[in-house]
């Protein structure tokens, strides 16, 4: 087995890994290796051919491949060692990375710091347990996206989509434009999990019905899917049998959620958060293991790649500091807690000393959608300050700045909490 | 006839709910937009919806069988099927460069169809 020593190893060459690697390099640590199992860089972006990326980060609207290409170029312009077709098999808590590819066989890379950027995978039919057969034609929306946009094969003619996540919405339009009859998008919840712009531009533009409070209760067909049974659900999400309707379809796309890909993280003894499915991190995106960082969809599922970039640059910056020995975890750790109507907050703790920072962005998602909200921050139960927003939706991540000045004025605080609640009448 | 329509602005991720009062193509009032860009967007949504079209084109001798493409500017929504038809008939030879023009002036819209990635030859 080849043995290699590196300052920083980045696992995963999607937008998270690319941005983190470039940032580490720009912060003075040049001995960086990026490992990607696919034959090209970009992660999921090369198959996301639609526009809508980059509005925050570049101030212009790009497609997935264009967004990706900008970061691939960034990595290529720097002297970063990229290994493609290279699968990482194991990572240890003392930062040994075991990887394999065809040309070099097995390798052991001893790193000073590791950045986890493996992205996420899609939930499948098995994971949600729809009764009925498992014929061909039932596939995840992401798999259909790969077939249609990369491999050049449109997987069906009569399509029903289960789940109104963004990938499902995007694929509804894509398959409609490729000539398929997209019959409906069914969503079991009373609201969509996707971005508003996708509901407007993918469904409303093409008169594709969005059936809220509906789910697929049966899959029908032997070799190939023939039909699905769609049923309305009550407020407890229980199907109401008399509302069932059989809809002819040769394809059922599942867009029922993404799960951070943390098999490797677990091997390195990284502790995961039940709510995000990703590692628990401090504000530098460092996990419980010193020198192991995480960013992008492996940490929590993002709706906009722009946020992935922002977060990965934070991780890259702190990774470089770590390798240089520029920081220590402080004695005094503040936990960041998701309060009322908040599903989770990233980072889960604040514990790094930083002199020159003005604010710490807190990323969060709400549990339930609300119109006119107050976002309120508390320190050990005492109100710090609040913001008002016109609405909060689970599908759209919220970024709230925690001002360093406020932090400096506090001492001995052990918990910051965020509530997102209905605005009080004035 | 006077009509009222609520439009979700997608010009930025804030997604304001904008109410437009209009009489056919004549805009009477626009409410609920947090910025002027929203008014422009709402006006366009009433008078003529336009969108960028992202799709793929078939490639000969490429590292992949398809290359993603997009229109360089928004084209009328009602032209989408015709545009798909036209792009679907096209086949290009690899290698391709991001930004390379694949079809000039698509259906006289003034928009070109360009590649959105580099695609090396096989
Ligand atoms: C099917 C799908 C469609 C999506 N569509 C959109 C969209 O339209 N718009 C949007 O903003 N977001 C979309 N997302 C979310 C999108 O994933 C993120 O915006 C962004 O791509 C996340 O970047 P990432 O680098 O964290 O993950 P990814 O882009 O998933 O990259 C992770 C990379 O790590 C590699 N990897 C994983 N494990 C290993 C290993 N063991 N060894 C080596 N390499 C490994 C993978 O091959 C992959 O290249 C989509 C997600 C999915 C799954
Ligand atoms: S009106 Fe302005 S602020 Fe509101 S969504 Fe549109 S562009 Fe954004």
Short mmCIF file of C-alpha atoms in Angstrom, two decimals, chain B residues 10 45-46 63 68 83 92 107 114 120:
data_model
loop_
_atom_site.label_atom_id
_atom_site.label_comp_id
_atom_site.label_asym_id
_atom_site.label_seq_id
_atom_site.Cartn_x
_atom_site.Cartn_y
_atom_site.Cartn_z
CA UNK B 10 -39.09 34.99 -7.90
CA UNK B 45 -45.74 37.99 -15.51
CA UNK B 46 -49.03 39.62 -16.53
CA UNK B 63 -16.93 12.17 -23.23
CA UNK B 68 -26.17 20.91 -21.10
CA UNK B 83 -37.70 25.58 -28.79
CA UNK B 92 -22.97 18.87 -32.22
CA UNK B 107 -36.72 30.99 -33.27
CA UNK B 114 -24.99 28.13 -25.58
CA UNK B 120 -13.98 17.07 -23.99
#
